[in-house]
Structures are given as structure tokens and as C-alpha cells.
Short mmCIF file of C-alpha atoms and ligand atoms in Angstrom, two decimals:
data_model
loop_
_atom_site.label_atom_id
_atom_site.label_comp_id
_atom_site.label_asym_id
_atom_site.label_seq_id
_atom_site.Cartn_x
_atom_site.Cartn_y
_atom_site.Cartn_z
CA MET A 201 -39.23 17.10 105.83
CA SER A 202 -40.94 18.74 102.85
CA GLU A 203 -44.64 18.29 102.31
CA PHE A 204 -43.88 17.31 98.66
CA ASP A 205 -41.92 14.41 97.11
CA TYR A 206 -40.18 16.85 94.72
CA ASP A 207 -39.52 20.57 94.49
CA LEU A 208 -39.79 20.47 90.69
CA PHE A 209 -41.37 17.89 88.41
CA VAL A 210 -40.52 18.39 84.74
CA ILE A 211 -42.68 16.76 82.06
CA GLY A 212 -40.69 16.19 78.87
CA ALA A 213 -36.93 15.59 78.56
CA GLY A 214 -36.22 17.72 75.51
CA SER A 215 -33.86 20.68 75.31
CA GLY A 216 -35.89 23.02 77.54
CA GLY A 217 -36.94 20.43 80.12
CA VAL A 218 -33.50 18.88 80.54
CA ARG A 219 -31.85 22.27 80.98
CA ALA A 220 -34.38 23.31 83.62
CA ALA A 221 -34.07 19.98 85.47
CA ARG A 222 -30.26 20.07 85.51
CA ILE A 223 -29.97 23.67 86.67
CA ALA A 224 -32.65 23.24 89.33
CA ALA A 225 -30.97 20.08 90.66
CA GLU A 226 -27.58 21.79 90.67
CA LEU A 227 -29.16 24.59 92.71
CA GLY A 228 -30.16 22.00 95.31
CA ALA A 229 -33.77 21.33 94.36
CA ARG A 230 -35.19 17.79 94.44
CA VAL A 231 -36.05 17.28 90.77
CA ALA A 232 -37.73 14.57 88.73
CA ILE A 233 -38.08 14.62 84.96
CA ALA A 234 -40.48 12.30 83.13
CA GLU A 235 -40.04 11.19 79.54
CA GLU A 236 -42.08 8.56 77.73
CA ASP A 237 -39.90 8.56 74.60
CA GLN A 238 -36.16 8.75 74.00
CA VAL A 239 -34.41 11.41 76.10
CA GLY A 240 -33.38 14.47 74.04
CA GLY A 241 -36.63 15.73 72.54
CA THR A 242 -37.34 16.90 69.02
CA CYS A 243 -34.03 18.69 68.45
CA VAL A 244 -31.81 15.75 69.34
CA ILE A 245 -33.97 12.81 68.33
CA ARG A 246 -35.98 13.88 65.27
CA GLY A 247 -35.05 17.47 64.47
CA CYS A 248 -32.07 19.81 64.33
CA VAL A 249 -29.27 17.33 65.01
CA PRO A 250 -30.17 14.41 62.70
CA LYS A 251 -31.40 16.92 60.10
CA LYS A 252 -28.07 18.77 60.07
CA LEU A 253 -26.25 15.45 59.65
CA LEU A 254 -28.44 14.69 56.64
CA VAL A 255 -27.65 18.14 55.27
CA HIS A 256 -23.92 17.40 55.60
CA ALA A 257 -24.44 14.08 53.81
CA SER A 258 -26.31 15.68 50.93
CA GLU A 259 -23.70 18.42 50.43
CA PHE A 260 -21.04 15.92 49.39
CA ALA A 261 -22.65 15.59 45.94
CA GLU A 262 -22.11 19.30 45.31
CA ALA A 263 -18.59 19.21 46.78
CA VAL A 264 -17.66 16.38 44.41
CA GLU A 265 -19.15 18.29 41.46
CA ASP A 266 -17.16 21.39 42.46
CA SER A 267 -13.95 19.43 42.97
CA VAL A 268 -13.58 18.88 39.21
CA GLY A 269 -12.72 22.54 38.68
CA PHE A 270 -9.99 22.14 41.34
CA GLY A 271 -8.41 19.25 39.45
CA TRP A 272 -9.98 16.21 41.08
CA THR A 273 -11.42 13.23 39.27
CA ILE A 274 -13.56 11.03 41.44
CA ASP A 275 -14.79 7.76 39.94
CA GLY A 276 -17.21 5.18 41.21
CA LEU A 277 -19.19 7.48 43.46
CA ARG A 278 -22.24 5.92 45.07
CA PHE A 279 -24.46 6.65 48.00
CA ASP A 280 -26.01 4.17 50.44
CA TRP A 281 -29.04 5.39 52.40
CA PRO A 282 -29.08 2.63 55.07
CA THR A 283 -25.45 3.45 55.99
CA LEU A 284 -26.26 7.14 56.43
CA ARG A 285 -29.56 6.46 58.26
CA ASP A 286 -27.91 4.04 60.70
CA HIS A 287 -24.89 6.27 61.36
CA VAL A 288 -27.20 9.20 62.06
CA ARG A 289 -29.29 7.02 64.37
CA ALA A 290 -26.15 5.90 66.22
CA ASP A 291 -25.09 9.52 66.71
CA VAL A 292 -28.54 10.44 68.00
CA ASN A 293 -28.42 7.53 70.47
CA TRP A 294 -24.98 8.62 71.64
CA LEU A 295 -26.20 12.19 72.21
CA SER A 296 -29.30 10.96 74.02
CA GLY A 297 -26.96 9.01 76.33
CA ILE A 298 -25.02 12.20 77.07
CA TYR A 299 -28.27 13.93 78.01
CA ILE A 300 -29.06 11.08 80.40
CA ARG A 301 -25.58 11.13 81.98
CA ASN A 302 -25.76 14.91 82.43
CA LEU A 303 -29.12 14.57 84.15
CA GLU A 304 -27.72 11.87 86.44
CA LYS A 305 -24.66 13.97 87.26
CA SER A 306 -26.86 16.89 88.24
CA GLY A 307 -28.84 14.74 90.66
CA ALA A 308 -32.17 14.96 88.83
CA GLU A 309 -34.17 11.72 88.76
CA LEU A 310 -35.15 10.51 85.30
CA ILE A 311 -38.50 8.70 85.24
CA ARG A 312 -39.31 6.70 82.11
CA SER A 313 -43.05 7.21 81.97
CA ARG A 314 -45.84 9.30 80.59
CA ALA A 315 -46.83 11.77 83.30
CA VAL A 316 -50.36 13.06 83.78
CA ILE A 317 -51.19 16.05 85.96
CA GLU A 318 -53.89 15.07 88.47
CA ASP A 319 -54.01 18.45 90.17
CA LYS A 320 -51.60 21.32 90.65
CA HIS A 321 -49.39 19.35 93.04
CA ARG A 322 -49.97 15.72 92.02
CA ILE A 323 -48.63 13.79 89.04
CA ARG A 324 -49.63 10.27 88.04
CA LEU A 325 -46.98 8.12 86.35
CA LEU A 326 -48.63 5.81 83.85
CA ALA A 327 -45.69 3.36 83.72
CA ASP A 328 -46.31 2.08 87.27
CA GLY A 329 -49.51 3.87 88.34
CA ARG A 330 -47.73 5.77 91.14
CA THR A 331 -48.80 9.26 92.12
CA VAL A 332 -46.11 11.69 93.27
CA THR A 333 -46.38 15.19 94.70
CA THR A 334 -44.42 18.29 93.75
CA ARG A 335 -44.18 21.96 94.67
CA TYR A 336 -43.72 23.16 91.08
CA ILE A 337 -44.49 21.59 87.70
CA LEU A 338 -42.69 22.51 84.49
CA VAL A 339 -44.30 21.41 81.22
CA ALA A 340 -41.78 21.07 78.40
CA THR A 341 -43.54 18.68 76.06
CA GLY A 342 -42.66 20.44 72.81
CA GLY A 343 -44.66 20.22 69.62
CA TRP A 344 -45.75 17.69 67.04
CA PRO A 345 -46.09 17.93 63.24
CA VAL A 346 -49.56 18.85 62.00
CA ARG A 347 -50.96 16.71 59.24
CA GLY A 348 -53.13 19.53 57.85
CA THR A 349 -56.76 19.43 56.82
CA ALA A 350 -58.20 16.00 56.04
CA ILE A 351 -57.76 15.20 52.35
CA PRO A 352 -58.30 11.82 50.69
CA GLY A 353 -55.20 9.68 51.00
CA LEU A 354 -53.59 11.74 53.78
CA GLU A 355 -52.69 8.49 55.55
CA HIS A 356 -50.14 7.74 52.80
CA ALA A 357 -48.03 10.78 53.74
CA VAL A 358 -45.26 10.95 56.33
CA THR A 359 -43.97 13.80 58.50
CA SER A 360 -40.40 14.83 59.30
CA ASN A 361 -40.52 12.37 62.24
CA GLU A 362 -40.57 9.39 59.88
CA MET A 363 -38.08 10.74 57.33
CA PHE A 364 -35.12 9.73 59.49
CA HIS A 365 -36.20 6.10 59.56
CA LEU A 366 -37.21 5.39 55.94
CA ASP A 367 -36.46 1.83 54.81
CA ARG A 368 -35.55 3.02 51.35
CA MET A 369 -34.16 6.26 50.00
CA PRO A 370 -36.98 8.09 48.16
CA GLU A 371 -36.59 8.26 44.39
CA ARG A 372 -39.34 10.85 43.92
CA LEU A 373 -40.21 13.04 46.88
CA LEU A 374 -43.15 15.42 47.11
CA VAL A 375 -42.83 17.93 49.96
CA VAL A 376 -45.96 19.85 51.00
CA GLY A 377 -45.27 23.20 52.70
CA GLY A 378 -42.84 26.06 52.26
CA GLY A 379 -41.34 26.64 55.72
CA TYR A 380 -38.13 25.56 57.45
CA ILE A 381 -38.76 21.81 57.32
CA ALA A 382 -40.03 21.77 53.72
CA VAL A 383 -37.03 23.56 52.24
CA GLU A 384 -34.48 21.77 54.43
CA PHE A 385 -35.73 18.26 53.64
CA ALA A 386 -36.18 19.13 49.96
CA GLY A 387 -32.52 20.16 49.84
CA VAL A 388 -31.37 17.04 51.65
CA PHE A 389 -33.16 14.49 49.50
CA ASN A 390 -32.52 16.38 46.26
CA GLY A 391 -28.82 16.38 47.16
CA LEU A 392 -28.94 12.67 47.88
CA GLY A 393 -30.43 12.03 44.44
CA ALA A 394 -34.24 12.04 44.79
CA LYS A 395 -36.31 13.88 42.19
CA THR A 396 -37.86 16.43 44.53
CA THR A 397 -40.89 18.71 44.25
CA VAL A 398 -41.96 21.35 46.78
CA LEU A 399 -45.63 22.34 46.73
CA TYR A 400 -46.40 25.56 48.58
CA ARG A 401 -49.75 27.33 48.94
CA GLY A 402 -48.47 30.94 49.05
CA HIS A 403 -46.80 33.08 46.42
CA GLU A 404 -43.25 32.49 47.68
CA ILE A 405 -41.61 30.00 50.08
CA LEU A 406 -40.29 30.95 53.56
CA SER A 407 -43.12 33.39 54.23
CA ARG A 408 -41.68 34.82 57.45
CA PHE A 409 -38.30 35.73 55.95
CA ASP A 410 -36.90 38.74 54.10
CA GLY A 411 -38.00 38.94 50.47
CA ASP A 412 -34.44 38.64 49.14
CA ILE A 413 -33.88 35.45 51.15
CA ARG A 414 -37.14 33.97 49.88
CA ARG A 415 -36.38 34.67 46.23
CA MET A 416 -32.74 33.60 46.41
CA VAL A 417 -33.39 30.34 48.26
CA HIS A 418 -36.15 29.52 45.77
CA ALA A 419 -33.88 30.27 42.81
CA GLY A 420 -30.97 28.33 44.35
CA MET A 421 -33.15 25.30 45.02
CA ALA A 422 -34.50 25.39 41.47
CA LYS A 423 -30.95 25.62 40.10
CA ARG A 424 -30.06 22.48 42.04
CA GLY A 425 -32.97 20.64 40.46
CA VAL A 426 -35.77 20.99 43.02
CA GLU A 427 -39.09 21.80 41.38
CA VAL A 428 -40.68 24.52 43.52
CA ILE A 429 -44.39 25.05 42.81
CA CYS A 430 -46.02 28.04 44.53
CA GLY A 431 -49.66 29.09 44.63
CA ASP A 432 -51.09 25.58 44.64
CA MET A 433 -52.30 23.11 47.26
CA ILE A 434 -52.57 19.40 47.64
CA THR A 435 -56.18 18.13 47.49
CA ALA A 436 -55.65 14.35 47.42
CA ILE A 437 -52.98 11.68 47.57
CA GLU A 438 -53.80 8.75 45.29
CA LYS A 439 -52.12 5.38 45.60
CA THR A 440 -50.76 3.95 42.36
CA GLU A 441 -48.93 0.73 41.47
CA THR A 442 -45.54 2.41 41.79
CA GLY A 443 -46.22 4.84 44.61
CA PHE A 444 -48.48 7.85 44.92
CA VAL A 445 -49.76 10.81 42.97
CA GLY A 446 -50.28 14.15 44.68
CA VAL A 447 -53.31 15.84 43.11
CA THR A 448 -53.47 19.62 43.44
CA LEU A 449 -56.07 22.38 43.38
CA HIS A 450 -54.85 23.43 39.95
CA ASP A 451 -55.09 19.86 38.64
CA ARG A 452 -51.41 19.06 38.76
CA ARG A 453 -50.61 15.38 39.23
CA ILE A 454 -47.23 14.95 40.91
CA ALA A 455 -45.85 11.40 41.04
CA ALA A 456 -43.90 10.45 44.15
CA ASP A 457 -42.95 7.41 46.18
CA THR A 458 -42.77 9.50 49.37
CA VAL A 459 -45.04 12.42 50.32
CA LEU A 460 -43.72 14.57 53.17
CA LEU A 461 -46.10 16.90 55.00
CA ALA A 462 -44.20 19.91 56.38
CA MET A 463 -47.08 22.18 57.30
CA GLY A 464 -45.98 23.39 60.70
CA ARG A 465 -46.08 21.98 64.21
CA ARG A 466 -48.56 22.31 67.06
CA PRO A 467 -47.95 22.44 70.82
CA ASN A 468 -48.13 19.05 72.48
CA THR A 469 -50.72 19.74 75.19
CA ALA A 470 -53.41 17.11 74.74
CA GLY A 471 -54.05 14.24 77.12
CA PHE A 472 -51.99 14.98 80.20
CA GLY A 473 -54.38 16.80 82.41
CA LEU A 474 -53.50 20.42 81.68
CA GLU A 475 -57.01 21.71 81.17
CA GLU A 476 -58.34 19.66 84.08
CA ALA A 477 -55.71 21.34 86.28
CA GLY A 478 -56.98 24.75 85.10
CA VAL A 479 -54.04 25.64 82.82
CA ALA A 480 -55.22 28.15 80.19
CA LEU A 481 -54.49 27.16 76.59
CA GLY A 482 -54.41 29.44 73.54
CA LYS A 483 -55.97 29.02 70.09
CA LEU A 484 -53.43 26.49 68.87
CA GLY A 485 -53.48 24.59 72.15
CA GLU A 486 -50.37 26.36 73.42
CA ILE A 487 -49.88 26.96 77.14
CA VAL A 488 -50.36 30.65 77.78
CA VAL A 489 -47.52 31.93 79.97
CA ASP A 490 -46.26 35.24 81.33
CA ALA A 491 -42.76 36.70 80.94
CA PHE A 492 -41.51 34.28 83.64
CA SER A 493 -42.99 31.26 81.76
CA ARG A 494 -45.67 30.88 84.45
CA SER A 495 -49.04 29.54 83.31
CA SER A 496 -52.46 30.58 84.60
CA VAL A 497 -51.88 28.15 87.51
CA ASP A 498 -49.34 29.80 89.79
CA ASN A 499 -47.05 26.78 90.38
CA ILE A 500 -47.23 25.36 86.83
CA TYR A 501 -44.67 26.66 84.35
CA ALA A 502 -44.07 25.88 80.68
CA VAL A 503 -41.12 26.42 78.30
CA GLY A 504 -40.27 25.73 74.67
CA ASP A 505 -42.50 24.88 71.72
CA VAL A 506 -45.41 23.93 74.00
CA THR A 507 -45.83 27.67 74.65
CA ASP A 508 -45.57 28.58 70.93
CA ARG A 509 -43.48 31.69 71.53
CA VAL A 510 -40.33 31.44 69.39
CA ASN A 511 -40.07 27.76 68.48
CA LEU A 512 -36.32 27.30 68.39
CA THR A 513 -34.13 25.02 70.52
CA PRO A 514 -31.81 27.72 71.93
CA VAL A 515 -34.87 29.70 73.03
CA ALA A 516 -36.34 26.69 74.87
CA ILE A 517 -32.98 26.14 76.59
CA ARG A 518 -32.80 29.74 77.77
CA GLU A 519 -36.41 29.63 78.95
CA GLY A 520 -35.80 26.41 80.90
CA HIS A 521 -32.62 27.82 82.45
CA ALA A 522 -34.44 31.00 83.48
CA VAL A 523 -37.27 29.10 85.17
CA ALA A 524 -34.80 27.06 87.22
CA GLU A 525 -32.75 30.10 88.23
CA ASN A 526 -35.89 32.07 89.08
CA LEU A 527 -37.46 29.32 91.21
CA PHE A 528 -34.37 28.04 93.00
CA GLY A 529 -31.57 30.58 92.49
CA GLY A 530 -33.33 33.74 93.62
CA ALA A 531 -33.08 35.23 90.12
CA SER A 532 -35.67 37.24 88.25
CA ILE A 533 -34.76 36.54 84.65
CA THR A 534 -36.96 37.34 81.67
CA LEU A 535 -35.88 36.75 78.09
CA ASP A 536 -35.41 39.25 75.30
CA TYR A 537 -37.15 37.81 72.23
CA ASP A 538 -35.90 40.56 69.91
CA CYS A 539 -33.04 39.94 67.54
CA ILE A 540 -33.00 36.13 67.67
CA PRO A 541 -30.66 34.90 64.95
CA THR A 542 -31.78 31.87 62.98
CA ALA A 543 -30.60 29.78 60.05
CA VAL A 544 -32.44 27.75 57.48
CA PHE A 545 -30.30 24.80 56.41
CA SER A 546 -31.70 24.85 52.94
CA GLN A 547 -29.43 24.55 49.93
CA PRO A 548 -28.46 27.35 49.53
CA GLU A 549 -28.39 28.11 53.24
CA ALA A 550 -29.99 31.22 54.73
CA GLY A 551 -29.12 33.13 57.89
CA THR A 552 -30.91 36.07 59.41
CA VAL A 553 -31.23 38.28 62.46
CA GLY A 554 -33.39 41.29 63.19
CA LEU A 555 -35.95 42.96 60.98
CA THR A 556 -36.73 42.02 57.41
CA GLU A 557 -36.74 44.83 54.87
CA GLU A 558 -40.54 44.59 54.71
CA THR A 559 -41.01 44.94 58.50
CA ALA A 560 -38.46 47.75 58.74
CA LEU A 561 -40.29 49.70 56.02
CA ALA A 562 -43.56 49.30 57.90
CA ARG A 563 -42.01 50.49 61.19
CA TYR A 564 -39.43 53.12 60.23
CA PRO A 565 -39.87 56.21 58.04
CA SER A 566 -36.35 56.19 56.59
CA VAL A 567 -34.66 52.90 55.73
CA ASP A 568 -31.49 52.24 53.75
CA ILE A 569 -30.84 48.85 52.22
CA TYR A 570 -27.26 47.71 51.68
CA ARG A 571 -27.11 44.66 49.47
CA SER A 572 -24.23 42.75 47.94
CA THR A 573 -24.68 39.75 45.67
CA PHE A 574 -21.36 38.32 44.64
CA LYS A 575 -19.79 35.16 43.32
CA PRO A 576 -17.64 33.58 46.05
CA LEU A 577 -14.01 32.88 45.16
CA HIS A 578 -14.65 29.14 45.50
CA HIS A 579 -17.48 29.22 42.93
CA ARG A 580 -15.33 30.88 40.27
CA VAL A 581 -12.88 27.99 40.05
CA ALA A 582 -15.56 25.39 40.72
CA GLY A 583 -17.54 26.77 37.81
CA ARG A 584 -20.63 27.07 39.98
CA ASP A 585 -23.04 29.62 38.60
CA GLU A 586 -24.37 30.97 41.89
CA ARG A 587 -24.10 34.19 43.80
CA MET A 588 -24.15 34.81 47.53
CA LEU A 589 -26.23 37.51 49.24
CA VAL A 590 -25.43 39.66 52.23
CA LYS A 591 -27.82 42.44 53.14
CA LEU A 592 -28.10 45.06 55.87
CA VAL A 593 -31.32 46.87 56.73
CA VAL A 594 -30.45 50.24 58.32
CA ASP A 595 -32.56 52.87 60.06
CA ALA A 596 -31.36 55.96 58.21
CA ASP A 597 -32.46 58.26 61.04
CA THR A 598 -30.19 56.66 63.66
CA ASP A 599 -27.78 54.64 61.46
CA ARG A 600 -28.69 51.55 63.53
CA VAL A 601 -28.48 48.20 61.74
CA LEU A 602 -31.96 46.73 62.16
CA GLY A 603 -31.51 43.51 60.26
CA PHE A 604 -29.00 41.23 58.57
CA HIS A 605 -29.82 38.63 55.95
CA ALA A 606 -27.56 36.26 54.06
CA VAL A 607 -27.93 33.43 51.56
CA GLY A 608 -25.09 31.09 50.67
CA HIS A 609 -22.44 28.94 52.25
CA GLY A 610 -21.92 29.82 55.93
CA ALA A 611 -24.96 32.13 56.12
CA GLY A 612 -26.06 30.54 59.40
CA GLU A 613 -22.62 31.03 60.98
CA MET A 614 -22.68 34.67 59.86
CA ALA A 615 -26.11 35.24 61.44
CA GLN A 616 -24.78 34.02 64.79
CA LEU A 617 -21.90 36.50 64.79
CA VAL A 618 -23.65 39.48 63.23
CA GLY A 619 -26.46 38.79 65.71
CA ILE A 620 -24.22 40.01 68.55
CA ALA A 621 -23.63 43.34 66.81
CA VAL A 622 -27.27 43.82 65.84
CA ARG A 623 -28.37 43.04 69.38
CA MET A 624 -25.83 45.54 70.75
CA ARG A 625 -27.48 48.14 68.51
CA ALA A 626 -24.43 48.56 66.31
CA THR A 627 -24.63 51.28 63.66
CA LYS A 628 -23.71 51.04 60.03
CA ALA A 629 -20.72 53.25 60.93
CA ASP A 630 -19.59 50.52 63.39
CA PHE A 631 -19.75 47.95 60.61
CA ASP A 632 -17.82 50.31 58.30
CA ALA A 633 -15.14 50.89 60.95
CA THR A 634 -14.56 47.14 61.35
CA MET A 635 -11.64 45.88 59.29
CA ALA A 636 -12.38 43.16 56.75
CA VAL A 637 -11.00 39.62 57.03
CA HIS A 638 -9.64 38.89 53.58
CA PRO A 639 -10.39 36.83 51.60
CA THR A 640 -13.65 35.72 53.17
CA GLN A 641 -17.29 35.95 52.20
CA SER A 642 -18.10 37.78 55.43
CA GLU A 643 -15.90 40.72 54.48
CA GLU A 644 -18.75 41.89 52.26
CA ILE A 645 -20.67 42.66 55.46
CA VAL A 646 -18.22 45.46 56.32
CA THR A 647 -17.42 46.70 52.84
CA MET A 648 -20.80 47.79 51.50
CA ARG A 649 -20.39 51.52 51.10
CA LYS A 650 -23.43 52.78 49.21
CA PRO A 651 -27.06 51.88 49.87
CA ALA A 652 -28.66 49.86 47.09
CA GLU A 653 -31.97 51.49 47.98
CA ARG A 654 -33.02 54.50 50.05
CA HIS A 655 -36.64 54.33 51.22
CA ARG A 656 -38.23 57.54 52.52
CA ARG A 657 -41.85 57.58 53.59
CA ASP A 658 -41.80 61.34 53.09
CA PRO A 659 -39.56 61.93 50.09
CA ALA A 660 -39.06 65.58 51.09
CA ALA A 661 -37.79 64.75 54.60
CA GLU A 662 -34.06 64.33 55.14
CA PRO A 663 -33.13 61.49 57.52
CA LYS A 664 -32.56 62.91 61.02
CA LEU A 665 -28.93 61.83 60.97
CA ALA A 666 -28.24 63.76 57.73
CA SER A 667 -30.04 66.88 58.95
CA ALA A 668 -28.18 66.75 62.28
CA SER A 669 -24.75 66.67 60.64
P1 NDP B 715 -43.17 26.49 59.39
O1 NDP B 715 -44.11 27.22 60.25
O2 NDP B 715 -41.78 26.99 59.18
O3 NDP B 715 -43.82 26.31 57.96
C1 NDP B 715 -45.07 25.72 57.79
C2 NDP B 715 -45.37 25.73 56.30
O4 NDP B 715 -46.57 25.01 56.07
C3 NDP B 715 -45.57 27.14 55.77
O5 NDP B 715 -45.06 27.21 54.48
C4 NDP B 715 -47.10 27.26 55.78
O6 NDP B 715 -47.57 28.16 54.84
C5 NDP B 715 -47.49 25.85 55.39
N1 NDP B 715 -48.84 25.49 55.83
C6 NDP B 715 -49.36 25.65 57.06
N2 NDP B 715 -50.63 25.17 57.09
C7 NDP B 715 -50.89 24.72 55.85
C8 NDP B 715 -52.04 24.13 55.25
N3 NDP B 715 -53.14 23.90 55.94
N4 NDP B 715 -51.97 23.79 53.94
C9 NDP B 715 -50.84 24.02 53.23
N5 NDP B 715 -49.73 24.57 53.76
C10 NDP B 715 -49.75 24.92 55.04
O7 NDP B 715 -43.20 25.00 59.96
P2 NDP B 715 -42.26 23.75 59.72
O8 NDP B 715 -43.17 22.58 59.80
O9 NDP B 715 -41.42 23.92 58.51
O10 NDP B 715 -41.32 23.80 60.99
C11 NDP B 715 -41.89 23.85 62.29
C12 NDP B 715 -41.09 24.70 63.21
O11 NDP B 715 -39.91 24.02 63.58
C13 NDP B 715 -40.58 26.02 62.61
O12 NDP B 715 -41.49 27.07 62.72
C14 NDP B 715 -39.35 26.27 63.38
O13 NDP B 715 -39.73 26.98 64.53
C15 NDP B 715 -38.84 24.91 63.74
N6 NDP B 715 -37.72 24.52 62.87
C16 NDP B 715 -36.57 25.24 62.92
C17 NDP B 715 -35.51 24.89 62.11
C18 NDP B 715 -34.26 25.70 62.15
O14 NDP B 715 -34.06 26.46 63.09
N7 NDP B 715 -33.39 25.60 61.13
C19 NDP B 715 -35.56 23.75 61.23
C20 NDP B 715 -36.83 23.08 61.24
C21 NDP B 715 -37.86 23.46 62.04
P3 NDP B 715 -47.68 29.75 55.15
O15 NDP B 715 -46.29 30.25 55.20
O16 NDP B 715 -48.43 30.25 53.97
O17 NDP B 715 -48.42 29.87 56.43
#
């Protein structure tokens, strides 16, 4: 008989927590997982999944516009927000149910309660006041949208959490921020018909992305009717008779009926006993962990956004899986955080993996940039005045492809596939030797022959590869 009620107690049934609980239970551990909200976490309930469905919904407007060039006439088109909202909600509920069934099948016990750590082996369940004991604790409580610095009228604004449940479709939307959530939601509601403005403090949106992606997504959003204002900040939200006015540092007054704050997310670490148990937190409140996701307390682990490493669902899943395998499967897995592909489901879409041009130039003395901007076949007949981008960042000394960046339809799918090659350290010669699939947009990735730019830190030095040949 074990001295503990459970081998592993997981707090938070999101992507990372559920994966860890299932794998641990399948490996024979006695596992409990506590969730105070709907099972599925940010990604399933109020993030990636419902967001992508909204993106699909909003793209129909463009598809209908494009269809005219292909001979279609579509009359009587109208959009109904409550239908979309409720269908998305139903899909989310269905997925949450699958998560629950998968947990049950694995043998993990799902506990519907907020869980508070009393000490390193004891957890109090607020739903019924019980205290249970456990050998290991895994914290997978994710993150929560920040509402930014206090400005007058901040209480009138919503975050991405609320956007999925709006009673009415916004007619005029003001989005504050210039990251993933800002550009994705701006694209969605612009596509669905809202007059949309993005207000971003920096000089260009998507600050952590390659410069070409940033400029092209901005231009593509503007072409679709989104007003993108950079270099300005919101200083107040005033209530008016018809809605709100966002007042900015540079005295702009932007009318809106919905103001969305998309200014990043913070780790969800407050109020469940972490500090009292001696778990070290970082500057943003994140749980500080080592390469095995172990916190400063030797039996308390943490995965996903609560650790503020790379805040993406697939990363949390891999981290959760690794913890379970390491604790109960005799494994010793650490994750490789290099070359993580990612997509921004903006309109136009962006996909990326590896180094940006700017980072490559800072790290490597000789860098070649291969860039193709082209009008996809579809756009020619549709009469859509937009080009697609594919770009390779190459270390000219070794010929290794350091980064891939794309903007346009399918850019996210491309990033997933090119990500394998970039991670395997493929060279530009490998890309060149790969036969094109014709006619596709991706064929441009293997048909760029000449660099658009050659950057040499020392203009006199030949790249090592050239001097070796
Ligand atoms: P991001 O970190 O992507 O962007 C935050 C934005 O808010 C940036 O433009 C930032 O500006 C701005 N900002 C931050 N603080 C302030 C402030 N005080 N005043 C004004 N502007 C501010 O966060 P998001 O909220 O968009 O998304 C959260 C996370 O969720 C992402 O980092 C990502 O990990 C994940 N996510 C992933 C998606 C995907 O994979 N497709 C989709 C959605 C979210 P600056 O750049 O100047 O710092």
C-alpha cells in the first residue's frame, strides 16, 4: 500500500495536463487531474480551436468574392453571428467531451474542483474540502490574458476569452495589440463584416517575426480593409451613447462598439499555494523549471504556458508527455526548443520556422536570402491583387537553411512540412534537388535559384563553402 493517495496529481486539464495525466495513467500510475473549468484548456475552449473555426467562417466572404472570376453568381448572401457562435460552441463542447472520455479510458481520475497546494505532497480540493496526498504534482494551469496598465475605462474592454461568446456581432471593433491574437481576431471580424482597427504601440505588428512577414501581413490586412495604426497607444476608453471611443496617445479618437485587448498573456500561478509550497516564480509569475520541467521543489513539475517557455499548444503537449514518460516510464526526455514551426492565422496567413532574417544576420557572418513573391494561379482568375511570399534564410558558409517564412494561403501548412527539413539541417542544395510539385504554391520553395540578397559581414571574405569548392 502506497503512502500516498496518488502517484501524480495534475492541476489543470488543458493540453499539457491532460496529455501528462493520460500517459502517466497508461504507464500504470495512479493519477488524478483537477479542473475547475471546462476540460480542454485554453486551446480547446477559448483559443486555437474555436479561433480557427472563426477564421474558416470569415474566409467565406473572400471565397465568394473570388468565385465571381470563376463564373459564379451568388445572390442573397448573409451572415448570422449567433448561428456561427453556437455551432462553434457545440464543437468545443464535443471536443471537451472527447478529452474527458480519453482521460476516463486511460484510468486517470478527473476531479471537478479548484485544487490548492497545501504542501509538497498535499492538495486541498475546494469543491468538497477534502485533502488528498500525492507523490508528484504537475502544474499545468496555463495562462490568462493581461488587461495591460490601468487606463480610464479599461473595464469596458473584453479579452479574447469573451470574443467567442458575444451576444451581438461587433459592427466596429478596436483591437489593441499587434501580436498573434490581435491580428487573428482582426482578420476574423473584418472578414465577417465589422469595421476593424488595430492599434499597436510599436513600429510594425508581429514584433517577433521576420520583417517580410510583418510588412506583408500588415499590407494584406490593410488591403482587406483593416485599419492598422502603429506607433500609438490607447490611453482611455470613453463610453458614448452608441458604444465606446478609444482615445490614444496621439489624440486619435477611434469609435467602436467592442474593444478587444490583445496585449499578451501571463502565467496562471496566483492563488493556489505555489509560493507557500516554496515553488520559485520568475518575473512574470511563471514557474521556473529545469530541462525536465521540474520546479525548485523536487517533486513539483510544471508544463505549458504556466512556465512561459514557448507558449504553444504542441509544445505543452510534448512537455506533458515527457514528464509522464520520465516519471513513470523510465525515460529521460528533454525537449528541443529550436526550430519550432508556427503559424499566424491572420488574413493573409503567415507560417514560419527557424531564424528570421534579422536574427540570422546577427548570428552568422554570411547569409543569403532567397525570396519569391508571386501571384498564385488562383488569384489571377479571381482578380485578387495579392502576392504570396516564400523566403529561405541560408547560412552561406554551410549552405544550411536556417529559416523559412511564408505569407499567403496555406503558409501554416507549409511551415509544418518545411519545419521537418529545417530541423534535419537540410541545405539549400537539398531543397534544390527536391523535385517540384506542379502546379502548387509550395513549388516556389524548391525553385528559387538565385539569392535576392547576399549579406557579408566582411565584404572581402568569400563564404567558406565558395572558398572550399
Ligand atoms: P503576443 O505576445 O503575441 O502579443 C502581445 C501584443 O501586445 C504585442 O503586440 C505587444 O507589443 C503588445 N503589448 C504588450 N504589452 C502591451 C502594453 N502594455 N501596451 C500595449 N501593447 C502591449 O500575445 P497575444 O496576446 O497575441 O497571444 C498570447 C500568446 O498566445 C502568444 O504569444 C502565443 O504564444 C499564443 N497564441 C498562439 C497562436 C498561434 O499559434 N497561432 C494564436 C494565438 C495566441 P510588443 O510586440 O511591442 O511587445
